[in-house]
PDB file of C-alpha atoms in Angstrom:
ATOM      1  CA  UNK A   1      36.933  25.660 -21.041  1.00 50.00           C
ATOM      2  CA  UNK A   2      36.442  23.162 -18.240  1.00 51.00           C
ATOM      3  CA  UNK A   3      35.569  19.684 -19.427  1.00 49.00           C
ATOM      4  CA  UNK A   4      32.082  18.529 -18.420  1.00 45.00           C
ATOM      5  CA  UNK A   5      32.055  15.590 -16.050  1.00 47.00           C
ATOM      6  CA  UNK A   6      29.566  13.007 -17.275  1.00 47.00           C
ATOM      7  CA  UNK A   7      27.874  10.274 -15.276  1.00 57.00           C
ATOM      8  CA  UNK A   8      29.017   6.724 -15.560  1.00 60.00           C
ATOM      9  CA  UNK A   9      27.592   4.856 -18.510  1.00 64.00           C
ATOM     10  CA  UNK A  10      23.896   4.229 -17.914  1.00 73.00           C
ATOM     11  CA  UNK A  11      23.222   0.490 -17.665  1.00 89.00           C
ATOM     12  CA  UNK A  12      19.842  -1.104 -17.108  1.00 95.00           C
ATOM     13  CA  UNK A  13      19.496  -3.567 -14.239  1.00 94.00           C
ATOM     14  CA  UNK A  14      16.803  -6.146 -13.623  1.00 94.00           C
ATOM     15  CA  UNK A  15      15.064  -4.732 -10.567  1.00 96.00           C
ATOM     16  CA  UNK A  16      11.749  -4.814  -8.746  1.00 97.00           C
ATOM     17  CA  UNK A  17      10.129  -1.388  -9.064  1.00 97.00           C
ATOM     18  CA  UNK A  18       7.327   0.016  -6.904  1.00 97.00           C
ATOM     19  CA  UNK A  19       5.659   3.276  -7.907  1.00 97.00           C
ATOM     20  CA  UNK A  20       3.441   4.710  -5.136  1.00 96.00           C
ATOM     21  CA  UNK A  21       1.540   7.903  -4.460  1.00 93.00           C
ATOM     22  CA  UNK A  22      -0.320   9.363  -1.492  1.00 89.00           C
ATOM     23  CA  UNK A  23      -4.125   9.355  -1.539  1.00 84.00           C
ATOM     24  CA  UNK A  24      -5.649  12.860  -1.352  1.00 75.00           C
ATOM     25  CA  UNK A  25      -2.244  14.559  -1.406  1.00 78.00           C
ATOM     26  CA  UNK A  26      -3.543  17.661  -3.226  1.00 74.00           C
ATOM     27  CA  UNK A  27      -6.107  18.314  -0.506  1.00 73.00           C
ATOM     28  CA  UNK A  28      -3.591  17.629   2.268  1.00 77.00           C
ATOM     29  CA  UNK A  29      -1.175  20.189   0.785  1.00 78.00           C
ATOM     30  CA  UNK A  30      -3.892  22.834   0.368  1.00 76.00           C
ATOM     31  CA  UNK A  31      -5.069  22.358   3.943  1.00 75.00           C
ATOM     32  CA  UNK A  32      -1.493  22.382   5.260  1.00 77.00           C
ATOM     33  CA  UNK A  33      -1.244  26.118   4.471  1.00 82.00           C
ATOM     34  CA  UNK A  34      -3.228  26.797   7.643  1.00 80.00           C
ATOM     35  CA  UNK A  35      -2.373  23.617   9.541  1.00 83.00           C
ATOM     36  CA  UNK A  36       1.135  23.084  10.874  1.00 83.00           C
ATOM     37  CA  UNK A  37       0.337  19.505  11.932  1.00 82.00           C
ATOM     38  CA  UNK A  38      -0.452  18.577   8.316  1.00 79.00           C
ATOM     39  CA  UNK A  39       2.869  20.008   7.158  1.00 84.00           C
ATOM     40  CA  UNK A  40       4.613  17.858   9.741  1.00 85.00           C
ATOM     41  CA  UNK A  41       2.622  14.853   8.538  1.00 81.00           C
ATOM     42  CA  UNK A  42       3.745  15.389   4.939  1.00 82.00           C
ATOM     43  CA  UNK A  43       7.361  15.716   6.052  1.00 83.00           C
ATOM     44  CA  UNK A  44       7.119  12.589   8.220  1.00 86.00           C
ATOM     45  CA  UNK A  45       5.574  10.653   5.323  1.00 85.00           C
ATOM     46  CA  UNK A  46       8.441  11.653   3.039  1.00 83.00           C
ATOM     47  CA  UNK A  47      10.996  10.655   5.675  1.00 86.00           C
ATOM     48  CA  UNK A  48       9.288   7.286   6.160  1.00 88.00           C
ATOM     49  CA  UNK A  49       9.401   6.624   2.402  1.00 87.00           C
ATOM     50  CA  UNK A  50      13.067   7.607   2.241  1.00 82.00           C
ATOM     51  CA  UNK A  51      13.812   5.291   5.169  1.00 83.00           C
ATOM     52  CA  UNK A  52      13.266   2.326   2.808  1.00 83.00           C
ATOM     53  CA  UNK A  53      16.790   2.984   1.532  1.00 78.00           C
ATOM     54  CA  UNK A  54      18.215   2.076   4.927  1.00 77.00           C
ATOM     55  CA  UNK A  55      15.926  -0.935   5.304  1.00 72.00           C
ATOM     56  CA  UNK A  56      16.681  -4.651   5.323  1.00 67.00           C
ATOM     57  CA  UNK A  57      17.158  -4.948   1.548  1.00 83.00           C
ATOM     58  CA  UNK A  58      20.633  -3.852   0.536  1.00 86.00           C
ATOM     59  CA  UNK A  59      20.776  -1.915  -2.706  1.00 89.00           C
ATOM     60  CA  UNK A  60      17.347  -0.293  -2.370  1.00 91.00           C
ATOM     61  CA  UNK A  61      16.964   3.022  -4.216  1.00 92.00           C
ATOM     62  CA  UNK A  62      14.344   5.699  -3.460  1.00 91.00           C
ATOM     63  CA  UNK A  63      13.301   8.738  -5.489  1.00 92.00           C
ATOM     64  CA  UNK A  64      10.500  11.056  -4.321  1.00 88.00           C
ATOM     65  CA  UNK A  65       8.735  13.884  -6.145  1.00 86.00           C
ATOM     66  CA  UNK A  66       5.631  15.721  -4.961  1.00 80.00           C
ATOM     67  CA  UNK A  67       3.029  13.084  -3.978  1.00 83.00           C
ATOM     68  CA  UNK A  68       4.834  10.139  -5.597  1.00 90.00           C
ATOM     69  CA  UNK A  69       7.812   7.903  -4.963  1.00 92.00           C
ATOM     70  CA  UNK A  70       9.717   5.253  -6.877  1.00 95.00           C
ATOM     71  CA  UNK A  71      11.320   2.516  -4.786  1.00 94.00           C
ATOM     72  CA  UNK A  72      13.366  -0.146  -6.517  1.00 95.00           C
ATOM     73  CA  UNK A  73      14.945  -3.291  -5.158  1.00 94.00           C
ATOM     74  CA  UNK A  74      17.642  -5.627  -6.511  1.00 93.00           C
ATOM     75  CA  UNK A  75      16.266  -8.808  -8.059  1.00 92.00           C
ATOM     76  CA  UNK A  76      19.468 -10.828  -7.676  1.00 86.00           C
ATOM     77  CA  UNK A  77      18.750 -12.228  -4.228  1.00 84.00           C
ATOM     78  CA  UNK A  78      16.752 -15.235  -3.110  1.00 81.00           C
ATOM     79  CA  UNK A  79      13.110 -14.451  -2.329  1.00 87.00           C
ATOM     80  CA  UNK A  80      13.681 -10.864  -3.447  1.00 91.00           C
ATOM     81  CA  UNK A  81      10.021 -10.262  -4.333  1.00 94.00           C
ATOM     82  CA  UNK A  82       8.808 -11.665  -1.014  1.00 94.00           C
ATOM     83  CA  UNK A  83      11.024  -9.302   0.954  1.00 91.00           C
ATOM     84  CA  UNK A  84      10.110  -6.419  -1.345  1.00 93.00           C
ATOM     85  CA  UNK A  85       6.402  -6.886  -0.646  1.00 96.00           C
ATOM     86  CA  UNK A  86       7.131  -7.168   3.080  1.00 94.00           C
ATOM     87  CA  UNK A  87       8.993  -3.855   2.838  1.00 93.00           C
ATOM     88  CA  UNK A  88       6.032  -2.204   1.076  1.00 95.00           C
ATOM     89  CA  UNK A  89       3.723  -3.627   3.753  1.00 96.00           C
ATOM     90  CA  UNK A  90       5.842  -2.004   6.458  1.00 94.00           C
ATOM     91  CA  UNK A  91       5.660   1.253   4.529  1.00 93.00           C
ATOM     92  CA  UNK A  92       1.863   0.998   4.344  1.00 95.00           C
ATOM     93  CA  UNK A  93       1.650   0.142   8.038  1.00 94.00           C
ATOM     94  CA  UNK A  94       3.773   3.114   9.087  1.00 92.00           C
ATOM     95  CA  UNK A  95       1.991   5.608   6.843  1.00 92.00           C
ATOM     96  CA  UNK A  96      -1.444   4.151   7.595  1.00 90.00           C
ATOM     97  CA  UNK A  97      -0.835   4.706  11.293  1.00 87.00           C
ATOM     98  CA  UNK A  98      -0.540   8.413  10.454  1.00 85.00           C
ATOM     99  CA  UNK A  99      -3.700   8.417   8.385  1.00 85.00           C
ATOM    100  CA  UNK A 100      -1.852   8.386   5.055  1.00 89.00           C
ATOM    101  CA  UNK A 101      -2.816   5.786   2.455  1.00 91.00           C
ATOM    102  CA  UNK A 102      -0.973   4.662  -0.645  1.00 94.00           C
ATOM    103  CA  UNK A 103      -1.867   3.617  -4.164  1.00 95.00           C
ATOM    104  CA  UNK A 104       0.777   1.884  -6.208  1.00 97.00           C
ATOM    105  CA  UNK A 105       2.012  -0.714  -8.652  1.00 98.00           C
ATOM    106  CA  UNK A 106       4.882  -3.215  -8.640  1.00 98.00           C
ATOM    107  CA  UNK A 107       6.720  -4.406 -11.754  1.00 98.00           C
ATOM    108  CA  UNK A 108       9.893  -6.323 -12.606  1.00 97.00           C
ATOM    109  CA  UNK A 109      12.192  -5.451 -15.468  1.00 96.00           C
ATOM    110  CA  UNK A 110      14.889  -3.182 -16.827  1.00 97.00           C
ATOM    111  CA  UNK A 111      15.461   0.099 -15.007  1.00 97.00           C
ATOM    112  CA  UNK A 112      18.212   2.599 -14.324  1.00 96.00           C
ATOM    113  CA  UNK A 113      17.972   3.984 -10.787  1.00 95.00           C
ATOM    114  CA  UNK A 114      20.601   5.894  -8.869  1.00 91.00           C
ATOM    115  CA  UNK A 115      20.478   8.552  -6.157  1.00 84.00           C
ATOM    116  CA  UNK A 116      19.025  11.160  -8.518  1.00 85.00           C
ATOM    117  CA  UNK A 117      17.595   9.563 -11.646  1.00 91.00           C
ATOM    118  CA  UNK A 118      15.201   6.746 -12.475  1.00 94.00           C
ATOM    119  CA  UNK A 119      13.949   5.579 -15.867  1.00 96.00           C
ATOM    120  CA  UNK A 120      13.292   2.406 -17.834  1.00 97.00           C
ATOM    121  CA  UNK A 121      10.566  -0.003 -19.003  1.00 98.00           C
ATOM    122  CA  UNK A 122       9.959  -1.361 -15.473  1.00 98.00           C
ATOM    123  CA  UNK A 123       9.462   2.174 -14.208  1.00 97.00           C
ATOM    124  CA  UNK A 124       6.915   2.803 -16.969  1.00 98.00           C
ATOM    125  CA  UNK A 125       5.033  -0.397 -16.128  1.00 98.00           C
ATOM    126  CA  UNK A 126       4.946   0.341 -12.395  1.00 98.00           C
ATOM    127  CA  UNK A 127       3.664   3.863 -13.129  1.00 97.00           C
ATOM    128  CA  UNK A 128       0.988   2.503 -15.476  1.00 98.00           C
ATOM    129  CA  UNK A 129      -0.217   0.084 -12.790  1.00 97.00           C
ATOM    130  CA  UNK A 130      -0.364   2.858 -10.203  1.00 96.00           C
ATOM    131  CA  UNK A 131      -2.042   5.485 -12.370  1.00 95.00           C
ATOM    132  CA  UNK A 132      -4.359   3.397 -14.565  1.00 95.00           C
ATOM    133  CA  UNK A 133      -4.951   0.036 -12.879  1.00 94.00           C
ATOM    134  CA  UNK A 134      -4.766   0.351  -9.072  1.00 94.00           C
ATOM    135  CA  UNK A 135      -7.425   3.140  -8.910  1.00 91.00           C
ATOM    136  CA  UNK A 136      -8.025   2.527  -5.192  1.00 93.00           C
ATOM    137  CA  UNK A 137      -5.757   2.862  -2.112  1.00 94.00           C
ATOM    138  CA  UNK A 138      -3.932  -0.374  -2.776  1.00 96.00           C
ATOM    139  CA  UNK A 139      -0.648  -1.554  -4.280  1.00 98.00           C
ATOM    140  CA  UNK A 140      -1.217  -3.930  -7.203  1.00 97.00           C
ATOM    141  CA  UNK A 141       0.913  -6.547  -8.923  1.00 98.00           C
ATOM    142  CA  UNK A 142       0.218  -8.825 -11.882  1.00 97.00           C
ATOM    143  CA  UNK A 143       0.223 -12.617 -11.579  1.00 95.00           C
ATOM    144  CA  UNK A 144       3.043 -12.959 -14.111  1.00 96.00           C
ATOM    145  CA  UNK A 145       5.153 -10.596 -11.998  1.00 97.00           C
ATOM    146  CA  UNK A 146       4.567 -12.770  -8.942  1.00 96.00           C
ATOM    147  CA  UNK A 147       5.642 -15.810 -10.943  1.00 94.00           C
ATOM    148  CA  UNK A 148       8.697 -14.052 -12.382  1.00 93.00           C
ATOM    149  CA  UNK A 149       9.789 -12.881  -8.961  1.00 92.00           C
ATOM    150  CA  UNK A 150       9.384 -16.373  -7.571  1.00 89.00           C
ATOM    151  CA  UNK A 151      11.953 -17.761 -10.008  1.00 81.00           C
ATOM    152  CA  UNK A 152      14.632 -16.756  -7.494  1.00 72.00           C
ATOM    153  CA  UNK A 153      13.574 -19.653  -5.271  1.00 65.00           C
ATOM    154  CA  UNK A 154      14.996 -22.121  -7.786  1.00 60.00           C
ATOM    155  CA  UNK A 155      17.473 -24.595  -6.319  1.00 63.00           C
ATOM    156  CA  UNK A 156      15.389 -25.242  -3.212  1.00 65.00           C
ATOM    157  CA  UNK A 157      13.757 -28.526  -2.328  1.00 71.00           C
ATOM    158  CA  UNK A 158      10.228 -29.231  -3.539  1.00 72.00           C
ATOM    159  CA  UNK A 159       8.900 -28.628  -0.023  1.00 73.00           C
ATOM    160  CA  UNK A 160      10.751 -25.328   0.296  1.00 77.00           C
ATOM    161  CA  UNK A 161       9.508 -24.173  -3.090  1.00 78.00           C
ATOM    162  CA  UNK A 162       5.894 -24.958  -2.179  1.00 79.00           C
ATOM    163  CA  UNK A 163       6.250 -23.265   1.213  1.00 86.00           C
ATOM    164  CA  UNK A 164       7.903 -20.163  -0.233  1.00 88.00           C
ATOM    165  CA  UNK A 165       5.190 -19.834  -2.874  1.00 90.00           C
ATOM    166  CA  UNK A 166       2.517 -20.096  -0.189  1.00 91.00           C
ATOM    167  CA  UNK A 167       4.323 -17.466   1.883  1.00 93.00           C
ATOM    168  CA  UNK A 168       4.477 -15.119  -1.104  1.00 94.00           C
ATOM    169  CA  UNK A 169       0.810 -15.590  -2.004  1.00 95.00           C
ATOM    170  CA  UNK A 170      -0.239 -15.016   1.626  1.00 95.00           C
ATOM    171  CA  UNK A 171       0.849 -11.398   1.172  1.00 97.00           C
ATOM    172  CA  UNK A 172      -1.491 -10.662  -1.742  1.00 97.00           C
ATOM    173  CA  UNK A 173      -5.154 -11.029  -2.620  1.00 94.00           C
ATOM    174  CA  UNK A 174      -7.023 -11.370  -5.928  1.00 92.00           C
ATOM    175  CA  UNK A 175      -8.742  -8.284  -7.297  1.00 79.00           C
ATOM    176  CA  UNK A 176     -12.291  -8.933  -6.062  1.00 74.00           C
ATOM    177  CA  UNK A 177     -13.289  -5.573  -4.563  1.00 67.00           C
ATOM    178  CA  UNK A 178     -13.603  -3.792  -7.887  1.00 61.00           C
ATOM    179  CA  UNK A 179     -17.048  -2.533  -8.901  1.00 57.00           C
ATOM    180  CA  UNK A 180     -16.371  -3.642 -12.475  1.00 62.00           C
ATOM    181  CA  UNK A 181     -15.442  -7.053 -13.843  1.00 62.00           C
ATOM    182  CA  UNK A 182     -12.611  -8.546 -11.809  1.00 72.00           C
ATOM    183  CA  UNK A 183      -9.209  -9.263 -13.347  1.00 83.00           C
ATOM    184  CA  UNK A 184      -8.095 -12.744 -12.314  1.00 86.00           C
ATOM    185  CA  UNK A 185      -4.495 -11.861 -13.174  1.00 92.00           C
ATOM    186  CA  UNK A 186      -4.409  -8.832 -10.869  1.00 95.00           C
ATOM    187  CA  UNK A 187      -3.530  -9.006  -7.170  1.00 97.00           C
ATOM    188  CA  UNK A 188      -3.062  -6.387  -4.496  1.00 97.00           C
ATOM    189  CA  UNK A 189      -1.058  -6.391  -1.272  1.00 98.00           C
ATOM    190  CA  UNK A 190      -3.393  -7.720   1.434  1.00 97.00           C
ATOM    191  CA  UNK A 191      -2.306  -5.080   3.936  1.00 96.00           C
ATOM    192  CA  UNK A 192      -5.006  -5.530   6.558  1.00 95.00           C
ATOM    193  CA  UNK A 193      -4.277  -9.210   7.135  1.00 94.00           C
ATOM    194  CA  UNK A 194      -0.541  -8.881   7.815  1.00 94.00           C
ATOM    195  CA  UNK A 195      -0.759  -9.028  11.608  1.00 92.00           C
ATOM    196  CA  UNK A 196       2.534 -10.937  11.835  1.00 90.00           C
ATOM    197  CA  UNK A 197       4.356  -7.806  10.698  1.00 92.00           C
ATOM    198  CA  UNK A 198       3.154  -5.993  13.800  1.00 89.00           C
ATOM    199  CA  UNK A 199       3.042  -8.408  16.691  1.00 78.00           C
ATOM    200  CA  UNK A 200       2.710 -12.012  17.832  1.00 70.00           C
ATOM    201  CA  UNK A 201       0.358 -11.206  20.685  1.00 74.00           C
ATOM    202  CA  UNK A 202      -2.540  -9.233  19.228  1.00 77.00           C
ATOM    203  CA  UNK A 203      -2.411  -5.951  21.122  1.00 83.00           C
ATOM    204  CA  UNK A 204      -0.357  -3.978  18.615  1.00 89.00           C
ATOM    205  CA  UNK A 205      -2.284  -5.272  15.613  1.00 91.00           C
ATOM    206  CA  UNK A 206      -5.634  -4.437  17.197  1.00 90.00           C
ATOM    207  CA  UNK A 207      -4.470  -0.958  18.215  1.00 90.00           C
ATOM    208  CA  UNK A 208      -3.127  -0.348  14.707  1.00 93.00           C
ATOM    209  CA  UNK A 209      -6.471  -1.380  13.220  1.00 94.00           C
ATOM    210  CA  UNK A 210      -8.277   1.086  15.482  1.00 94.00           C
ATOM    211  CA  UNK A 211      -5.933   3.881  14.405  1.00 93.00           C
ATOM    212  CA  UNK A 212      -6.312   2.999  10.725  1.00 95.00           C
ATOM    213  CA  UNK A 213     -10.081   2.834  11.141  1.00 97.00           C
ATOM    214  CA  UNK A 214     -10.127   6.463  12.292  1.00 95.00           C
ATOM    215  CA  UNK A 215      -8.369   7.504   9.078  1.00 92.00           C
ATOM    216  CA  UNK A 216     -10.914   5.630   6.924  1.00 96.00           C
ATOM    217  CA  UNK A 217     -13.901   7.119   8.753  1.00 97.00           C
ATOM    218  CA  UNK A 218     -12.466  10.636   8.578  1.00 93.00           C
ATOM    219  CA  UNK A 219     -11.901  10.252   4.841  1.00 92.00           C
ATOM    220  CA  UNK A 220     -15.397   8.910   4.213  1.00 96.00           C
ATOM    221  CA  UNK A 221     -17.039  11.702   6.202  1.00 96.00           C
ATOM    222  CA  UNK A 222     -14.849  14.382   4.649  1.00 92.00           C
ATOM    223  CA  UNK A 223     -15.568  13.472   1.021  1.00 93.00           C
ATOM    224  CA  UNK A 224     -19.185  12.352   1.370  1.00 97.00           C
ATOM    225  CA  UNK A 225     -21.685  14.450  -0.589  1.00 97.00           C
ATOM    226  CA  UNK A 226     -23.778  14.696   2.579  1.00 97.00           C
ATOM    227  CA  UNK A 227     -21.013  16.365   4.594  1.00 96.00           C
ATOM    228  CA  UNK A 228     -20.997  20.078   5.406  1.00 95.00           C
ATOM    229  CA  UNK A 229     -17.420  20.233   4.172  1.00 90.00           C
ATOM    230  CA  UNK A 230     -18.437  18.884   0.763  1.00 94.00           C
ATOM    231  CA  UNK A 231     -21.322  21.350   0.537  1.00 95.00           C
ATOM    232  CA  UNK A 232     -18.922  24.256   1.078  1.00 93.00           C
ATOM    233  CA  UNK A 233     -16.628  23.158  -1.781  1.00 91.00           C
ATOM    234  CA  UNK A 234     -16.534  24.822  -5.176  1.00 93.00           C
ATOM    235  CA  UNK A 235     -17.563  22.774  -8.231  1.00 95.00           C
ATOM    236  CA  UNK A 236     -13.979  21.897  -9.142  1.00 91.00           C
ATOM    237  CA  UNK A 237     -13.177  20.658  -5.641  1.00 88.00           C
ATOM    238  CA  UNK A 238     -16.389  18.608  -5.557  1.00 93.00           C
ATOM    239  CA  UNK A 239     -15.341  16.774  -8.715  1.00 93.00           C
ATOM    240  CA  UNK A 240     -12.030  15.887  -7.056  1.00 89.00           C
ATOM    241  CA  UNK A 241     -13.798  14.934  -3.793  1.00 91.00           C
ATOM    242  CA  UNK A 242     -16.102  12.531  -5.676  1.00 94.00           C
ATOM    243  CA  UNK A 243     -13.062  10.718  -7.084  1.00 91.00           C
ATOM    244  CA  UNK A 244     -11.413  10.409  -3.682  1.00 90.00           C
ATOM    245  CA  UNK A 245     -14.674   9.267  -2.049  1.00 95.00           C
ATOM    246  CA  UNK A 246     -14.916   6.287  -4.434  1.00 94.00           C
ATOM    247  CA  UNK A 247     -11.457   5.221  -3.282  1.00 92.00           C
ATOM    248  CA  UNK A 248     -12.492   5.365   0.354  1.00 94.00           C
ATOM    249  CA  UNK A 249     -15.648   3.382  -0.436  1.00 94.00           C
ATOM    250  CA  UNK A 250     -13.505   0.625  -1.918  1.00 94.00           C
ATOM    251  CA  UNK A 251     -11.397   0.711   1.238  1.00 95.00           C
ATOM    252  CA  UNK A 252     -14.569   0.515   3.345  1.00 96.00           C
ATOM    253  CA  UNK A 253     -15.647  -2.690   1.554  1.00 94.00           C
ATOM    254  CA  UNK A 254     -12.211  -4.236   1.939  1.00 95.00           C
ATOM    255  CA  UNK A 255     -12.030  -3.219   5.610  1.00 96.00           C
ATOM    256  CA  UNK A 256     -15.418  -4.657   6.553  1.00 95.00           C
ATOM    257  CA  UNK A 257     -14.677  -7.901   4.727  1.00 93.00           C
ATOM    258  CA  UNK A 258     -11.513  -8.321   6.795  1.00 94.00           C
ATOM    259  CA  UNK A 259     -12.842  -7.484  10.269  1.00 93.00           C
ATOM    260  CA  UNK A 260     -16.120  -9.393   9.803  1.00 92.00           C
ATOM    261  CA  UNK A 261     -14.534 -12.527   8.332  1.00 89.00           C
ATOM    262  CA  UNK A 262     -15.775 -15.486  10.394  1.00 83.00           C
ATOM    263  CA  UNK A 263     -12.943 -17.688   9.157  1.00 81.00           C
ATOM    264  CA  UNK A 264     -10.176 -15.155   9.796  1.00 81.00           C
ATOM    265  CA  UNK A 265      -7.409 -15.678  12.290  1.00 79.00           C
ATOM    266  CA  UNK A 266      -7.083 -12.823  14.769  1.00 82.00           C
ATOM    267  CA  UNK A 267      -4.058 -12.640  17.066  1.00 83.00           C
ATOM    268  CA  UNK A 268      -5.048 -12.025  20.680  1.00 78.00           C
ATOM    269  CA  UNK A 269      -3.038 -11.583  23.896  1.00 73.00           C
ATOM    270  CA  UNK A 270      -2.475 -14.852  25.757  1.00 69.00           C
ATOM    271  CA  UNK A 271      -4.081 -13.480  28.905  1.00 67.00           C
ATOM    272  CA  UNK A 272      -7.279 -12.374  27.174  1.00 73.00           C
ATOM    273  CA  UNK A 273     -10.415 -14.414  26.541  1.00 75.00           C
ATOM    274  CA  UNK A 274     -10.138 -15.602  22.931  1.00 71.00           C
ATOM    275  CA  UNK A 275     -13.805 -15.391  22.009  1.00 76.00           C
ATOM    276  CA  UNK A 276     -14.350 -12.057  23.732  1.00 78.00           C
ATOM    277  CA  UNK A 277     -11.334 -10.412  22.132  1.00 78.00           C
ATOM    278  CA  UNK A 278     -12.265 -11.775  18.720  1.00 78.00           C
ATOM    279  CA  UNK A 279     -15.650 -10.058  18.990  1.00 86.00           C
ATOM    280  CA  UNK A 280     -13.847  -6.729  19.362  1.00 87.00           C
ATOM    281  CA  UNK A 281     -12.498  -7.084  15.830  1.00 90.00           C
ATOM    282  CA  UNK A 282     -16.000  -7.428  14.432  1.00 91.00           C
ATOM    283  CA  UNK A 283     -17.005  -4.241  16.222  1.00 93.00           C
ATOM    284  CA  UNK A 284     -14.440  -2.393  14.134  1.00 96.00           C
ATOM    285  CA  UNK A 285     -16.719  -2.745  11.091  1.00 97.00           C
ATOM    286  CA  UNK A 286     -17.671   0.648   9.621  1.00 98.00           C
ATOM    287  CA  UNK A 287     -21.276   1.626   8.949  1.00 96.00           C
ATOM    288  CA  UNK A 288     -22.010   2.086   5.248  1.00 95.00           C
ATOM    289  CA  UNK A 289     -23.955   5.350   5.364  1.00 96.00           C
ATOM    290  CA  UNK A 290     -23.119   8.962   6.238  1.00 97.00           C
ATOM    291  CA  UNK A 291     -22.221   9.883   8.867  1.00 97.00           C
ATOM    292  CA  UNK A 292     -19.772   7.007   8.954  1.00 98.00           C
ATOM    293  CA  UNK A 293     -18.770   5.688  12.371  1.00 95.00           C
TER     294      UNK A 293
END
């Protein structure tokens, strides 16, 4: 009898773990039966997620299954958490440009993750954050995780430490869009304000916002109780649509807060009138009643 070849001894590593899933994936899959473009979109989304493995962070592991993915990053590098969040931002930007939005959670701790298998306490925590805490199309992280990840900046000067902490915190925002009592220890990746990850001149960021806006409006109109599509749904599908609609409403509030922010910095092309171009951002605000536009 041939001897079974076993894997190498499983050893936990301290890693940063992100668990993410695609908003409205069940509906997308059902509709893709009669829509080739949706099937291509699902395939492209999966390929984009898998591309994280070949990204800027060496040692990244990716596992996908159905509507979810686990992406883990090595912790043993300086500013590891900062670059991890930047990587997740790029993932959100790429998928958002295709009308696909993510919900997720980020944790730090023990995990075993290779090309085929992932398990461990950090995986469990990231999954819990995604499934029970995030609730809306956002990627959340606890304050203590931010602080733990920042430990890797030790050995720098006081100025560098302060600057690196500010850089890290510029990527996240406190949980203040929740309908219920806010959790001061919960942050989410402030995706819509990361213009530097797109361009230094304003055009690309503005065009991306317009594209992302279309996806929000389409989602709001699709799942609104006032829509013809909602009225044609069976009872079971309506229950699911109501859940998804609440997530888009949260995104609507977040979106409008960003584009209408009087104190916000908006990148604009050098050759364009600053005040005039800035007003275009405010016009991206989404009306709060159906039909949304």
